[in-house]
Structure formats: structure tokens, C-alpha cells
Amino acid sequence: MIAKISITKVSLVLITVFLLFSTLALAKDDKNVVIYLRDDVYDDYMTFLAGRDPSEINSFVGPKIRRDVVDMVIAQQALKLGGYEKTFSYKVGKVNFRNTKLIEQGELLISFDSYWLADALRIQYDVFISDPVIRKGEYFAGIFANPDHVEVFKIKNLVDLRNLTAVSTPRWATDWHTLQNLNLKELFLEDEWLSQLRMVHLKWADFMLMPLMPSLDNHYRLGNIDLKAVPNIAIVLDDSRHFVISRNHPDGEVAFKALQIGLKELRKQQRIKRAYIEAGFIPDLTKTQVINQELVEKIN
């Protein structure tokens, strides 16, 4: 009996060791990387792809296309062009996943949501910063408000805008500085993106800046939140946007090299700017009034 028990224990130990090493081997050979996303971005991304592989996308005209979705596709195309072959899976949630801490700690490889250069430089010792995906002067935001907020939709120029209130966060340095320079009636500080949406929906703040999304008629809905952009008016945000890759992730250096190679090739083929134009993120400036353009040029 004792002998049988001993053999059984030895067998269990051997099986445990075998499973442990098998698990480690699988982890080492894992070809999948987990990315964290807001659920609304994920839903729009999947709707736009409609079953296609991101590398197959040549046209950025389609349902649910928006800046966040273009970012995701461009990042994956660049990585693949540069020779990075791993696939990506997604964990989604109802919060704004900037994931800065996870990237700094090396638990997240890359943010598919591009960063303002001003924000990326704050964490430059923990991340690689890519070449710009949206160059300075190419980022135009809409003035989004509750569709029933009549006063917002009456604005025609910068003077009108200065009678209104807005909400943002200093964590997004470029957004915050842009709004500060507009000399608004009041600028509310709220760090959580979802809370910003609610404040504008409830008219506690008159407006917020969001990327233009003409495929949705510049009409953003999330649950009971309903916001719409003032037609034919935009704000230029005076900074460039970049992808950031963790220096502390095991794949960080190889992924960054691949990304840079891919972005250079996409830029050479003129596919990056064209993607944002096709998505409507860069508007037709013959039909859109950029009401702070002169202010930005004066500051620079």
C-alpha cells in the first residue's frame, strides 16, 4: 500500500512538472498580444472591419470609421509591414483605457490609441515614441454638445465660443492647453472621459472637443449619452500624435523597430494622411471653418 501511494505521489509530481514546463513553453511561444480598449472603440472597429483582416484595408470609407479606428488599423499595418507577426486580442471595458501605467510597467506592449507628443514625452523613459502618425496641424476636433443645447449650435466664430464652458483634463496636455488658449467662460477639470461625456450631455458643461466622425454624421451616442458636433466648424489642436511602445515589455524593442519601418513605408506610399482624410477626420477645409487657426498661428 505504501509503495502504491509513493508511486502515485511521484506520478503526480512528474505530471505537475510536465504541465508546468508545457505551460511555460506555450507562454514563451505565444503569438498573441493582449490590447486593452474602450468598448465603444472596439465595437466600431469590429463593425468597420466587417470580418476583414486589418492588413487588407485600403479604403477608410465605411460605417463607424473614426480616428481611434484609423489609429488601430494603421498601427497594425505598420507592425506587419515591419515584420512583426504576432496577432492581437482585445480586453474591453467602459473606461477610457489610456493604459499609461500598464505600458510603463511593461504589462502592455502598445497603445493603439495614439498619444499627443506632449503626453508621450512625459513617459519617455519608459516608452519608445514612434514617428508621427498625425502630424502637427493635421488634427482637427469638433465642438460636441447636447443636440438640444441651442446656444452652442448658434456659434459662428471664436468670440461666440468664448461665452461658453467646456470640460477636459490636464492629463491630455494638448487638449487642455488648446481650450485654455480659447479664453472660455469657464473650463471644467474632469479626468474621466466618461464623466466628461455625461457633463456635456447633461449641459453642466456646454461642450467638449472630440474627433470628427462624419461616418456617424458627427453624432456620438453611448448608452443614453447623445452628443453632436456643431456643423462646419472645427478646432485645430497644435501638436502631433504618436504611437507609444513599452520599453519594459519583452517585445518592446523588436515591435518598435517594426513599427518605425512600417510607418515609414506607409508614409512613403502616402497612405497615412489619405486614411485620415477618407475617414473625415481631416475635414474639407474649403467647407469647414477652423475658428482658432489665426490664434494658433499667432501663438506660434
Coordinates of N, CA, C and O in Angstrom, one line a residue, residues 63-131:
P63 N -18.8 52.3 -42.5 CA -19.5 52.5 -41.2 C -18.6 52.5 -40.0 O -17.7 51.8 -39.9
K64 N -19.0 53.4 -39.1 CA -18.3 53.5 -37.8 C -16.9 53.9 -37.8 O -16.2 53.8 -36.8
I65 N -16.4 54.4 -39.0 CA -15.0 54.8 -39.0 C -14.8 56.1 -38.2 O -15.6 57.0 -38.2
R66 N -13.7 56.2 -37.5 CA -13.4 57.3 -36.7 C -11.9 57.3 -36.4 O -11.2 56.4 -36.8
R67 N -11.4 58.4 -35.8 CA -9.9 58.5 -35.6 C -9.3 57.3 -34.9 O -8.3 56.7 -35.3
D68 N -10.0 56.9 -33.8 CA -9.5 55.7 -33.0 C -9.4 54.5 -33.8 O -8.4 53.7 -33.7
V69 N -10.3 54.3 -34.7 CA -10.3 53.1 -35.6 C -9.2 53.2 -36.6 O -8.5 52.2 -36.9
V70 N -9.0 54.3 -37.2 CA -7.9 54.5 -38.2 C -6.6 54.3 -37.5 O -5.7 53.6 -38.0
D71 N -6.4 54.8 -36.3 CA -5.2 54.6 -35.5 C -4.9 53.1 -35.4 O -3.8 52.6 -35.6
M72 N -5.9 52.3 -35.0 CA -5.8 50.9 -34.8 C -5.3 50.1 -36.0 O -4.4 49.3 -36.0
V73 N -6.0 50.5 -37.1 CA -5.6 49.8 -38.4 C -4.2 50.2 -38.9 O -3.4 49.3 -39.2
I74 N -3.9 51.5 -38.8 CA -2.6 52.0 -39.2 C -1.5 51.3 -38.4 O -0.4 50.9 -38.9
A75 N -1.7 51.2 -37.1 CA -0.7 50.6 -36.2 C -0.4 49.2 -36.6 O 0.8 48.7 -36.7
Q76 N -1.5 48.4 -36.8 CA -1.3 47.0 -37.1 C -0.7 46.8 -38.5 O 0.1 45.9 -38.7
Q77 N -1.1 47.7 -39.5 CA -0.5 47.6 -40.8 C 1.0 47.9 -40.8 O 1.8 47.2 -41.4
A78 N 1.4 48.9 -40.0 CA 2.8 49.3 -39.9 C 3.6 48.2 -39.2 O 4.7 47.8 -39.7
L79 N 3.1 47.6 -38.2 CA 3.8 46.5 -37.5 C 4.0 45.3 -38.4 O 5.1 44.7 -38.5
K80 N 3.0 45.0 -39.2 CA 3.1 43.8 -40.1 C 4.1 44.1 -41.2 O 4.9 43.3 -41.6
L81 N 4.0 45.3 -41.8 CA 4.9 45.7 -42.8 C 6.4 45.7 -42.3 O 7.3 45.3 -43.1
G82 N 6.5 46.0 -41.0 CA 7.9 46.0 -40.5 C 8.4 44.6 -40.0 O 9.5 44.5 -39.5
G83 N 7.5 43.6 -40.1 CA 7.9 42.3 -39.8 C 7.5 41.7 -38.5 O 7.9 40.6 -38.1
Y84 N 6.7 42.4 -37.8 CA 6.1 41.9 -36.5 C 4.9 41.1 -36.8 O 3.9 41.6 -37.3
E85 N 5.0 39.8 -36.5 CA 4.0 38.8 -37.0 C 3.0 38.4 -35.9 O 2.0 37.7 -36.2
K86 N 3.1 38.8 -34.7 CA 2.1 38.4 -33.7 C 0.7 39.0 -33.9 O 0.6 40.1 -34.5
T87 N -0.3 38.2 -33.5 CA -1.6 38.7 -33.6 C -2.1 39.4 -32.3 O -1.4 39.3 -31.3
F88 N -3.2 40.0 -32.3 CA -3.7 40.8 -31.2 C -5.1 40.3 -30.8 O -6.0 40.1 -31.6
S89 N -5.3 40.3 -29.5 CA -6.7 40.1 -28.9 C -7.0 41.2 -28.0 O -6.1 41.9 -27.5
Y90 N -8.3 41.4 -27.7 CA -8.7 42.6 -27.0 C -9.5 42.3 -25.7 O -10.3 41.4 -25.7
K91 N -9.2 43.1 -24.7 CA -10.0 43.2 -23.5 C -10.6 44.6 -23.5 O -9.9 45.6 -23.6
V92 N -11.9 44.6 -23.3 CA -12.7 45.8 -23.5 C -13.3 46.2 -22.1 O -13.6 45.4 -21.3
G93 N -13.6 47.5 -22.0 CA -14.3 48.0 -20.8 C -14.9 49.3 -21.0 O -14.8 49.9 -22.1
K94 N -15.6 49.8 -20.0 CA -16.4 51.1 -20.2 C -15.6 52.3 -19.7 O -16.2 53.3 -19.3
V95 N -14.3 52.1 -19.6 CA -13.5 53.3 -19.1 C -12.5 53.7 -20.3 O -12.4 52.9 -21.2
N96 N -11.9 54.8 -20.1 CA -11.0 55.3 -21.1 C -9.6 54.7 -20.9 O -8.9 55.1 -20.1
F97 N -9.3 53.6 -21.6 CA -8.1 52.9 -21.5 C -6.9 53.6 -22.1 O -6.6 53.3 -23.3
R98 N -6.3 54.6 -21.5 CA -5.1 55.1 -21.9 C -3.9 54.2 -21.6 O -2.9 54.2 -22.2
N99 N -4.1 53.4 -20.5 CA -3.2 52.4 -20.1 C -1.8 52.8 -19.9 O -0.8 52.0 -20.1
T100 N -1.6 54.0 -19.5 CA -0.2 54.5 -19.3 C 0.5 53.7 -18.3 O 1.7 53.4 -18.5
K101 N -0.1 53.4 -17.2 CA 0.6 52.6 -16.1 C 1.0 51.3 -16.6 O 2.1 50.8 -16.4
L102 N 0.1 50.6 -17.3 CA 0.4 49.3 -17.8 C 1.6 49.3 -18.8 O 2.4 48.4 -18.9
I103 N 1.6 50.3 -19.7 CA 2.7 50.5 -20.6 C 4.0 50.8 -19.9 O 5.1 50.2 -20.2
E104 N 4.0 51.7 -18.9 CA 5.2 52.0 -18.2 C 5.7 50.7 -17.5 O 6.9 50.6 -17.4
Q105 N 4.8 49.9 -17.0 CA 5.3 48.7 -16.2 C 5.6 47.5 -17.1 O 6.1 46.5 -16.7
G106 N 5.4 47.7 -18.4 CA 5.7 46.6 -19.4 C 4.7 45.5 -19.5 O 4.9 44.5 -20.1
E107 N 3.5 45.8 -18.9 CA 2.4 44.8 -19.0 C 1.6 44.9 -20.2 O 0.8 44.1 -20.6
L108 N 1.7 46.1 -20.9 CA 1.0 46.3 -22.2 C 2.1 46.8 -23.2 O 2.9 47.6 -22.9
L109 N 2.0 46.1 -24.4 CA 3.0 46.4 -25.4 C 2.9 47.8 -26.0 O 3.8 48.5 -26.1
I110 N 1.7 48.1 -26.5 CA 1.5 49.3 -27.3 C 0.1 49.8 -27.0 O -0.9 49.1 -26.7
S111 N -0.1 51.1 -27.1 CA -1.4 51.8 -27.1 C -1.8 52.0 -28.6 O -1.1 52.7 -29.3
F112 N -2.9 51.3 -29.0 CA -3.4 51.6 -30.4 C -4.1 52.9 -30.5 O -4.4 53.4 -31.6
D113 N -4.3 53.5 -29.4 CA -4.8 54.9 -29.3 C -3.6 55.8 -29.3 O -2.9 55.8 -28.3
S114 N -3.3 56.5 -30.4 CA -2.1 57.4 -30.4 C -2.1 58.4 -29.3 O -3.1 58.8 -28.8
Y115 N -0.9 58.8 -28.9 CA -0.7 59.8 -27.9 C -0.3 61.2 -28.5 O 0.5 61.2 -29.5
W116 N -0.7 62.2 -27.8 CA -0.1 63.5 -28.1 C 1.4 63.5 -27.8 O 1.8 62.8 -26.8
L117 N 2.2 64.1 -28.6 CA 3.6 64.2 -28.3 C 3.9 64.7 -26.9 O 4.7 64.2 -26.2
A118 N 3.1 65.7 -26.5 CA 3.3 66.3 -25.1 C 3.1 65.3 -24.1 O 3.8 65.3 -23.0
D119 N 2.1 64.4 -24.3 CA 1.8 63.4 -23.3 C 2.8 62.3 -23.3 O 3.2 61.7 -22.3
A120 N 3.3 61.9 -24.5 CA 4.2 60.8 -24.7 C 5.6 61.2 -24.0 O 6.2 60.4 -23.4
L121 N 6.0 62.5 -24.2 CA 7.2 62.9 -23.6 C 7.3 62.8 -22.1 O 8.4 62.7 -21.5
R122 N 6.1 62.8 -21.5 CA 6.1 62.7 -20.0 C 6.5 61.3 -19.5 O 7.0 61.2 -18.4
I123 N 6.4 60.3 -20.4 CA 6.8 59.0 -20.0 C 7.9 58.4 -20.9 O 8.0 57.2 -21.1
Q124 N 8.7 59.3 -21.5 CA 9.6 58.9 -22.5 C 10.7 57.9 -22.0 O 11.3 57.2 -22.8
Y125 N 10.9 57.9 -20.7 CA 12.0 57.0 -20.2 C 11.4 55.5 -20.1 O 12.2 54.6 -19.9
D126 N 10.1 55.4 -20.2 CA 9.5 54.0 -20.2 C 8.9 53.6 -21.5 O 8.5 52.5 -21.6
V127 N 8.9 54.5 -22.5 CA 8.3 54.1 -23.8 C 9.2 54.6 -25.0 O 10.0 55.5 -24.9
F128 N 9.0 53.8 -26.1 CA 9.5 54.3 -27.4 C 8.5 55.1 -28.0 O 7.3 54.7 -28.0
I129 N 8.8 56.2 -28.6 CA 7.8 57.1 -29.3 C 8.0 57.0 -30.8 O 9.1 57.3 -31.3
S130 N 7.0 56.7 -31.5 CA 7.1 56.5 -32.9 C 7.2 57.8 -33.7 O 6.9 58.9 -33.1
D131 N 7.5 57.7 -35.0 CA 7.3 58.9 -35.8 C 5.8 59.3 -35.8 O 5.0 58.5 -35.5

